[in-house]
Tab-separated table of C-alpha atoms in Angstrom:
chain	number	residue	atom	x	y	z
J	666	MET	CA	131.720	91.565	134.044
J	667	LEU	CA	135.410	90.268	133.523
J	668	PHE	CA	133.624	87.171	136.198
J	669	GLU	CA	130.478	86.808	134.200
J	670	ARG	CA	132.568	86.015	131.254
J	671	ALA	CA	135.285	83.392	132.748
J	672	TRP	CA	131.403	81.461	134.492
J	673	LEU	CA	129.797	81.872	130.580
J	674	ARG	CA	134.170	80.563	129.361
J	675	ALA	CA	133.231	77.763	132.123
J	676	ILE	CA	130.324	76.842	130.834
J	677	SER	CA	130.416	76.426	127.845
J	678	ALA	CA	134.049	74.003	128.127
J	679	LEU	CA	132.097	72.074	130.604
J	680	SER	CA	129.048	71.299	128.468
J	681	LEU	CA	131.624	69.545	126.706
J	682	LEU	CA	132.476	66.700	129.008
J	683	VAL	CA	130.026	66.644	130.945
J	684	PRO	CA	126.000	66.005	130.730
J	685	ALA	CA	123.798	69.423	130.046
J	686	ALA	CA	121.437	68.837	133.203
J	687	ASP	CA	124.664	69.734	135.136
J	688	ALA	CA	126.406	71.844	133.136
J	689	PHE	CA	123.314	73.953	133.655
J	690	SER	CA	123.381	73.344	137.442
J	691	LEU	CA	126.844	75.271	137.625
J	692	LEU	CA	125.194	78.682	136.772
J	693	PRO	CA	125.173	79.951	139.834
J	694	ARG	CA	121.809	81.342	140.616
J	695	TYR	CA	121.176	81.886	144.555
J	696	GLY	CA	123.261	84.770	145.418
J	697	PRO	CA	122.005	87.611	146.746
J	698	GLU	CA	121.407	90.002	143.044
J	699	VAL	CA	120.192	87.183	141.450
J	700	ILE	CA	116.403	88.949	140.584
J	701	ALA	CA	113.219	85.934	140.680
J	702	PRO	CA	110.572	87.125	138.494
J	703	LYS	CA	106.997	86.965	138.805
J	704	PHE	CA	105.962	87.589	135.567
J	705	MET	CA	108.422	88.890	132.872
J	706	ILE	CA	106.978	90.756	129.290
J	707	ILE	CA	108.421	89.725	126.030
J	708	SER	CA	107.644	91.979	123.837
J	709	MET	CA	109.454	91.985	120.362
J	710	PHE	CA	109.743	95.503	119.245
J	711	THR	CA	110.426	99.354	120.074
J	712	PRO	CA	106.297	100.743	120.146
J	713	GLU	CA	105.397	97.266	122.764
J	714	ALA	CA	108.305	97.907	124.574
J	715	GLU	CA	107.339	101.770	125.622
J	716	VAL	CA	104.001	101.120	126.296
J	717	TRP	CA	104.781	99.505	129.107
J	718	TYR	CA	107.267	102.907	129.865
J	719	GLY	CA	105.824	105.545	132.287
J	720	ILE	CA	103.180	104.061	134.332
J	721	PRO	CA	101.252	104.899	137.228
J	722	GLU	CA	101.101	100.716	138.170
J	723	PHE	CA	104.727	100.516	138.086
J	724	ASP	CA	107.597	101.092	137.256
J	725	LEU	CA	110.392	99.353	134.183
J	726	LEU	CA	112.877	100.939	134.229
J	727	ALA	CA	114.196	101.917	137.553
J	728	HIS	CA	116.484	98.149	136.856
J	729	ASN	CA	117.898	98.009	134.033
J	730	ILE	CA	120.080	95.054	133.575
J	731	THR	CA	121.983	94.069	130.502
J	732	VAL	CA	122.176	90.726	129.553
J	733	PRO	CA	124.389	88.678	127.276
J	734	GLY	CA	123.562	87.559	123.551
J	735	LEU	CA	120.587	90.264	124.136
J	736	SER	CA	119.438	92.495	121.101
J	737	PRO	CA	122.035	94.931	120.225
J	738	LEU	CA	118.770	97.367	119.397
J	739	PHE	CA	117.561	96.256	123.116
J	740	PRO	CA	120.509	95.368	125.903
J	741	GLN	CA	119.497	95.188	128.377
J	742	VAL	CA	116.475	93.507	131.033
J	743	HIS	CA	113.926	95.948	132.929
J	744	CYS	CA	112.714	95.420	136.143
J	745	THR	CA	110.254	96.991	139.048
J	746	LYS	CA	112.220	98.396	141.608
J	747	SER	CA	111.122	95.498	143.443
J	748	GLY	CA	111.864	93.014	140.288
J	749	ASP	CA	108.215	91.189	141.157
J	750	ILE	CA	107.670	92.829	137.063
J	751	CYS	CA	110.794	92.323	134.060
J	752	GLN	CA	110.206	92.576	130.607
J	753	VAL	CA	112.880	91.441	127.563
J	754	VAL	CA	112.577	93.073	124.104
J	755	THR	CA	113.816	90.132	121.776
J	756	GLY	CA	114.889	92.472	118.985
J	757	GLU	CA	111.673	91.419	115.344
J	758	SER	CA	111.618	87.769	113.466
J	759	GLU	CA	111.585	84.226	114.730
J	760	ILE	CA	115.600	84.630	115.184
J	761	ASN	CA	116.033	87.242	116.653
J	762	ALA	CA	113.590	86.393	119.368
J	763	GLY	CA	115.580	82.448	119.760
J	764	CYS	CA	118.490	84.616	120.022
J	765	THR	CA	117.045	86.887	123.412
J	766	ILE	CA	114.845	83.974	125.032
J	767	THR	CA	118.193	81.977	124.805
J	768	SER	CA	120.729	84.639	126.776
J	769	LEU	CA	117.454	85.693	128.711
J	770	LEU	CA	116.986	82.269	130.429
J	771	LEU	CA	120.826	80.455	130.673
J	772	SER	CA	121.719	84.336	132.643
J	773	PRO	CA	123.175	84.450	135.491
J	774	LYS	CA	121.426	87.202	136.869
J	775	PHE	CA	118.074	85.500	136.925
J	776	ASP	CA	116.169	82.470	138.530
J	777	LEU	CA	113.430	82.673	136.815
J	778	LYS	CA	112.418	78.872	137.185
J	779	LEU	CA	108.116	80.512	138.992
J	780	THR	CA	107.940	82.476	136.994
J	781	TYR	CA	104.664	83.698	134.274
J	782	PHE	CA	106.332	84.989	130.680
J	783	MET	CA	103.133	86.708	128.700
J	784	ILE	CA	104.657	87.772	124.977
J	785	GLY	CA	102.535	90.287	124.679
J	786	GLY	CA	102.479	91.892	120.576
J	787	ILE	CA	100.713	93.056	117.916
J	788	ALA	CA	99.284	91.129	114.882
J	789	GLY	CA	97.753	90.685	111.709
J	790	ILE	CA	94.498	89.750	111.972
J	791	ASN	CA	92.201	86.639	109.652
J	792	PRO	CA	88.831	88.250	108.925
J	793	HIS	CA	87.055	85.666	109.388
J	794	GLN	CA	87.926	85.178	112.910
J	795	GLY	CA	88.063	89.072	114.999
J	796	THR	CA	89.006	92.843	114.359
J	797	LEU	CA	90.872	95.448	113.708
J	798	ALA	CA	92.152	96.221	118.303
J	799	ASP	CA	91.191	92.968	118.767
J	800	VAL	CA	93.035	91.180	121.941
J	801	ALA	CA	93.459	87.422	121.490
J	802	PHE	CA	94.772	84.349	123.989
J	803	SER	CA	96.262	81.922	122.782
J	804	ARG	CA	95.976	78.278	123.175
J	805	TYR	CA	98.645	77.285	119.939
J	806	ALA	CA	101.050	78.706	118.245
J	807	ILE	CA	102.036	77.021	114.712
J	808	GLN	CA	105.098	77.896	112.227
J	809	VAL	CA	103.557	77.607	109.510
J	810	ALA	CA	106.449	79.175	107.211
J	811	LEU	CA	108.036	75.507	107.900
J	812	GLN	CA	107.221	73.690	104.758
J	813	TYR	CA	107.633	73.058	100.317
J	814	GLU	CA	106.672	76.565	99.171
J	815	PHE	CA	106.565	76.918	95.294
J	816	ASP	CA	106.024	80.421	93.713
J	817	ALA	CA	101.921	80.196	92.946
J	818	ARG	CA	102.303	81.709	89.811
J	819	GLU	CA	104.048	78.103	88.948
J	820	ILE	CA	101.732	75.872	91.117
J	821	PRO	CA	99.876	72.698	89.423
J	822	THR	CA	95.928	73.602	88.661
J	823	ASN	CA	95.054	71.181	91.243
J	824	PHE	CA	97.324	72.971	94.034
J	825	SER	CA	95.154	75.687	95.771
J	826	THR	CA	98.358	77.291	97.240
J	827	GLY	CA	102.493	77.517	96.436
J	828	TYR	CA	102.777	75.667	100.358
J	829	VAL	CA	102.824	71.588	101.285
J	830	PRO	CA	104.155	70.532	104.100
J	831	GLN	CA	107.442	69.588	104.135
J	832	GLY	CA	107.904	65.303	102.290
J	833	ALA	CA	103.789	66.062	101.464
J	834	LEU	CA	103.791	65.242	97.864
J	835	ASP	CA	100.329	68.366	97.301
J	836	PRO	CA	99.031	70.759	99.859
J	837	THR	CA	96.470	68.203	101.768
J	838	GLY	CA	98.464	66.248	103.053
J	839	TYR	CA	100.383	65.757	106.888
J	840	PRO	CA	104.026	66.863	106.886
J	841	GLN	CA	106.552	63.704	107.057
J	842	LEU	CA	109.407	65.795	107.527
J	843	ILE	CA	108.377	66.598	110.780
J	844	TYR	CA	111.504	69.370	113.333
J	845	GLY	CA	110.077	69.880	116.003
J	846	THR	CA	109.100	73.650	116.168
J	847	GLU	CA	106.272	72.850	114.620
J	848	VAL	CA	103.398	73.267	117.057
J	849	PHE	CA	103.679	74.637	120.372
J	850	GLU	CA	100.434	74.364	122.788
J	851	VAL	CA	100.344	76.330	126.061
J	852	ASN	CA	98.440	76.046	128.892
J	853	THR	CA	94.448	75.848	128.335
J	854	ALA	CA	93.458	76.906	132.433
J	855	LEU	CA	96.555	80.087	132.489
J	856	ARG	CA	94.856	81.106	128.788
J	857	ASN	CA	91.196	81.554	130.727
J	858	LEU	CA	92.487	82.237	133.927
J	859	ALA	CA	94.080	85.518	131.208
J	860	VAL	CA	91.088	86.063	129.208
J	861	GLY	CA	89.583	86.675	132.715
J	862	PHE	CA	91.470	89.159	133.978
J	863	ALA	CA	91.746	91.452	130.103
J	864	SER	CA	88.154	91.301	130.033
J	865	LYS	CA	87.911	93.800	133.007
J	866	ALA	CA	89.981	95.893	130.429
J	867	LYS	CA	88.029	98.128	128.207
J	868	LEU	CA	89.657	98.429	125.065
J	869	ASN	CA	91.325	101.493	123.045
J	870	ASP	CA	89.598	101.518	119.275
J	871	SER	CA	90.039	104.815	116.474
J	872	SER	CA	87.438	106.127	114.636
J	873	ALA	CA	90.359	105.580	111.238
J	874	ALA	CA	89.651	101.389	112.720
J	875	VAL	CA	85.806	101.789	112.506
J	876	ALA	CA	85.565	102.976	109.322
J	877	TYR	CA	88.366	100.601	108.204
J	878	ARG	CA	86.544	97.332	109.180
J	879	LYS	CA	83.056	99.161	108.317
J	880	ARG	CA	84.262	96.931	104.664
J	881	TYR	CA	84.618	93.716	105.586
J	882	HIS	CA	81.109	92.063	105.286
J	883	ILE	CA	81.458	88.925	106.739
J	884	ALA	CA	79.864	87.626	109.860
J	885	ASN	CA	79.761	89.632	112.984
J	886	PHE	CA	83.988	89.501	113.375
J	887	ALA	CA	85.595	91.526	110.593
J	888	SER	CA	82.874	94.380	111.533
J	889	SER	CA	82.356	94.242	114.801
J	890	PRO	CA	84.769	97.013	118.579
J	891	PRO	CA	87.422	95.535	119.450
J	892	SER	CA	87.075	92.725	121.601
J	893	VAL	CA	89.224	89.199	123.847
J	894	ARG	CA	89.271	86.660	122.358
J	895	LYS	CA	90.572	82.803	122.118
J	896	CYS	CA	91.816	81.362	119.514
J	897	ASP	CA	95.484	80.367	118.097
J	898	THR	CA	98.253	82.446	115.965
J	899	ALA	CA	100.225	81.849	113.473
J	900	THR	CA	104.982	81.876	113.031
J	901	SER	CA	106.379	83.455	109.361
J	902	ASP	CA	109.486	84.717	109.466
J	903	ALA	CA	107.456	86.257	106.061
J	904	TYR	CA	104.870	89.289	106.842
J	905	PHE	CA	102.083	88.182	104.307
J	906	SER	CA	99.053	89.500	103.029
J	907	GLY	CA	95.917	88.241	101.220
J	908	THR	CA	93.466	86.337	101.260
J	909	LEU	CA	95.171	82.612	99.389
J	910	LEU	CA	97.856	82.559	101.564
J	911	GLY	CA	95.761	83.509	104.329
J	912	GLU	CA	93.725	81.027	103.686
J	913	ALA	CA	96.581	78.251	103.336
J	914	PHE	CA	97.579	79.432	107.023
J	915	SER	CA	94.468	77.782	108.155
J	916	ASN	CA	94.087	75.298	106.117
J	917	TYR	CA	97.817	74.097	107.617
J	918	THR	CA	96.611	75.699	111.129
J	919	LYS	CA	93.704	72.974	111.402
J	920	LEU	CA	96.238	70.094	110.000
J	921	ILE	CA	98.847	70.316	112.150
J	922	THR	CA	96.506	71.065	115.420
J	923	ASN	CA	94.234	67.474	114.316
J	924	GLY	CA	90.648	70.192	113.309
J	925	THR	CA	91.640	72.067	116.799
J	926	GLY	CA	94.078	75.165	116.416
J	927	VAL	CA	91.623	78.569	115.016
J	928	TYR	CA	93.785	80.743	112.768
J	929	CYS	CA	93.770	84.208	113.271
J	930	MET	CA	96.688	86.098	114.626
J	931	THR	CA	100.253	86.654	113.070
J	932	ALA	CA	103.767	86.977	114.171
J	933	GLN	CA	106.906	86.594	113.290
J	934	GLU	CA	109.205	85.130	116.498
J	935	ASP	CA	106.189	83.391	119.070
J	936	ASN	CA	107.747	79.690	117.839
J	937	ALA	CA	110.826	80.697	118.374
J	938	THR	CA	110.042	81.981	121.624
J	939	LEU	CA	108.845	78.577	122.776
J	940	GLU	CA	111.312	76.629	121.341
J	941	ALA	CA	114.300	78.081	123.726
J	942	MET	CA	111.047	78.565	126.493
J	943	VAL	CA	111.121	74.502	125.543
J	944	ARG	CA	114.483	73.546	125.559
J	945	ALA	CA	114.886	74.853	129.123
J	946	ALA	CA	112.425	73.156	130.445
J	947	VAL	CA	114.190	70.266	130.267
J	948	HIS	CA	116.224	71.339	132.768
J	949	LYS	CA	114.227	73.299	134.832
J	950	LEU	CA	115.368	76.406	134.084
J	951	VAL	CA	111.213	77.614	133.957
J	952	ASP	CA	108.195	76.092	134.168
J	953	PHE	CA	106.693	76.166	130.737
J	954	SER	CA	102.702	76.324	132.020
J	955	ARG	CA	102.920	79.124	133.037
J	956	VAL	CA	103.648	80.693	129.169
J	957	ILE	CA	100.831	83.491	128.283
J	958	VAL	CA	100.343	83.914	124.161
J	959	MET	CA	98.259	87.594	123.876
J	960	ARG	CA	97.956	88.946	120.921
J	961	THR	CA	96.362	92.427	119.149
J	962	ALA	CA	95.583	92.979	115.812
J	963	SER	CA	96.882	95.824	114.348
J	964	ASP	CA	95.650	94.998	111.105
J	965	PHE	CA	93.857	92.478	108.652
J	966	ASP	CA	95.748	89.959	106.576
J	967	ARG	CA	93.674	90.422	103.590
J	968	PRO	CA	92.273	92.697	102.026
J	969	TYR	CA	87.527	93.895	101.948
J	970	ALA	CA	86.698	92.556	98.213
J	971	GLY	CA	87.385	94.553	95.625
J	972	GLU	CA	90.649	95.575	97.502
J	973	ALA	CA	94.018	95.036	96.235
J	974	ASP	CA	96.068	91.911	98.250
J	975	THR	CA	99.204	95.278	98.134
J	976	THR	CA	96.994	98.671	98.957
J	977	ASN	CA	95.504	96.526	101.947
J	978	LEU	CA	99.446	96.129	102.526
J	979	LEU	CA	101.209	98.240	102.215
J	980	TYR	CA	98.456	101.689	101.556
J	981	ALA	CA	95.701	102.055	103.021
J	982	ASP	CA	94.725	103.689	107.132
J	983	GLN	CA	93.789	100.901	108.468
J	984	GLY	CA	93.928	102.604	111.577
J	985	GLY	CA	95.002	99.641	114.180
J	986	PHE	CA	98.273	100.361	114.972
J	987	ASP	CA	97.645	102.947	118.302
J	988	PRO	CA	94.724	100.823	119.309
J	989	ALA	CA	96.556	98.137	119.370
J	990	ILE	CA	100.055	98.516	120.772
J	991	GLN	CA	97.095	100.619	123.775
J	992	ASN	CA	94.809	97.025	124.015
J	993	ILE	CA	98.930	95.446	124.872
J	994	TYR	CA	99.043	97.453	127.310
J	995	LEU	CA	95.167	97.963	129.103
J	996	ALA	CA	94.467	94.981	128.836
J	997	GLY	CA	97.177	93.112	130.606
J	998	ARG	CA	98.274	95.308	133.102
J	999	GLU	CA	94.769	93.771	133.433
J	1000	VAL	CA	96.644	89.690	133.704
J	1001	ILE	CA	99.610	91.090	135.761
J	1002	ALA	CA	97.925	92.457	138.551
J	1003	GLY	CA	95.773	89.375	138.396
J	1004	ILE	CA	98.686	87.472	138.757
J	1005	VAL	CA	101.478	89.335	140.748
J	1006	ASN	CA	97.284	90.050	143.554
J	1007	GLY	CA	96.680	86.411	143.402
J	1008	TRP	CA	100.753	85.897	144.128
J	1009	ASP	CA	100.549	84.070	148.465
J	1010	LYS	CA	96.824	82.201	147.256
J	1011	THR	CA	96.887	81.036	143.273
J	1012	PHE	CA	99.456	81.479	141.457
J	1013	LYS	CA	102.266	81.305	142.531
J	1014	LYS	CA	102.249	77.673	143.509
J	1015	GLY	CA	100.950	77.246	139.587
J	1016	ILE	CA	98.189	76.433	137.163
J	1017	LYS	CA	98.037	73.117	136.618
J	1018	ALA	CA	97.109	72.115	132.542
J	1019	PRO	CA	93.949	70.160	132.087
J	1020	ASN	CA	95.530	70.342	128.327
J	1021	TYR	CA	99.120	68.413	126.772
J	1022	ILE	CA	101.465	72.006	126.865
J	1023	GLY	CA	104.798	71.219	125.371
J	1024	ASP	CA	105.964	70.490	121.386
J	1025	ILE	CA	105.248	68.239	118.790
J	1026	PHE	CA	107.813	65.538	119.605
J	1027	GLY	CA	106.178	65.011	123.547
J	1028	THR	CA	110.155	66.766	125.193
J	1029	LEU	CA	107.990	67.627	127.934
J	1030	GLY	CA	106.408	64.493	128.767
J	1031	GLY	CA	102.449	63.803	127.763
J	1032	LYS	CA	101.209	62.299	124.583
J	1033	PRO	CA	100.607	65.337	122.256
J	1034	ASP	CA	96.881	66.580	121.545
J	1035	PHE	CA	97.586	67.699	118.372
J	1036	GLY	CA	99.984	65.875	115.010
J	1037	LEU	CA	100.092	62.785	113.931
J	1038	PRO	CA	101.575	59.952	117.065
J	1039	SER	CA	105.059	61.330	119.099
J	1040	ALA	CA	105.700	57.993	118.077
J	1041	PHE	CA	105.274	57.854	114.516
J	1042	ILE	CA	107.250	61.354	114.706
J	1043	GLY	CA	110.224	59.215	116.746
J	1044	ASP	CA	110.717	56.253	114.529
J	1045	GLN	CA	110.027	58.539	110.825
J	1046	VAL	CA	112.064	61.324	111.727
J	1047	MET	CA	115.453	61.067	111.827
J	1048	ALA	CA	115.141	58.914	108.891
J	1049	LYS	CA	112.987	61.567	107.254
J	1050	ARG	CA	115.397	63.928	107.167
J	1051	SER	CA	117.802	61.113	106.392
J	1052	HIS	CA	117.109	59.721	103.235
J	1053	ARG	CA	115.176	62.583	100.553
J	1054	SER	CA	114.437	60.737	98.126
J	1055	HIS	CA	113.319	62.998	96.477
J	1056	ARG	CA	116.305	65.237	97.269
J	1057	PRO	CA	118.906	64.099	94.041
J	1058	SER	CA	122.284	63.548	96.223
J	1059	MET	CA	124.868	65.658	94.555
J	1060	VAL	CA	128.042	63.757	92.474
J	1061	ASN	CA	131.292	64.462	91.927
J	1062	THR	CA	131.804	64.468	87.983
């Protein structure tokens, strides 16, 4: 323990004197105790984590590794005896996820360069795109709440929502202040393989969910039995509910992805997790093309016609929580088996992404196929953030 702390202090000090890549290279990653997982499950809180314990396929609790910087509620990474499959639990919300994943990726106890990561958690679902207990694999994760916000009771009559993209003048404008975490895109070829594996699963359902979804008379999505889908994730620390918010975030998803994103799942962590991974990928600590985003639907993000928003969120027994938790395991185990069993033949060498992957800045190379051109972002972001003419400066009197 003292040796490890000494290493961390040394790296912190050296990072002030040498380039980041050189500092990272000093981490002792190749000793006999270093674990190199083939697959890392990312859970967010206790029910999502515990669904993987006591299962017949593998024992995640065979090897428990304490990692500095992880959540105080979940201080250990859990691994099988071989170290092929591991799990980290981030804690809920973006800050917890960002801190935990960063700590994991910088830990000298792991070599994660070839590891496949799967975010596996529950979510709210847009009833226009899916139903309770669905399993969705995302191409995009969108930080929908990274906007200006006005109380909806105080917005102009021509505003459809209190959310306005940063730097824009109305809800339909493209954001002019780009922070870099607005949207991430992952490997669609890997996503398609994961969908194929997960589609082998017999998904769980509940009688309460069957009854509740019948109240949604929206196309065929909301009233259908659970299935595996391809659609995208909206990240927000705020646990929101309501038709107007759902529509606003759906519109923002289309705006920020040039019309290619389809908002179906809610999350509180995914953009923070993916930002940590992009930063680690810059230094070759992970391979961002090996990231999977899987969410299962525990509740609808808005009420059915005639139901109050508060009833939908606070009081209704939607019946989706238990099957959504079970479907993380049922679908996820198929993905894990497909990758681990196909390791030598297919997955060790990686799955080449046919699409752009990474953040809105193009940090990992390539040209983003969403948002405004990266050249605009590069030219404008610093100027916009340092000259906010619409926000008056403080003057001492």
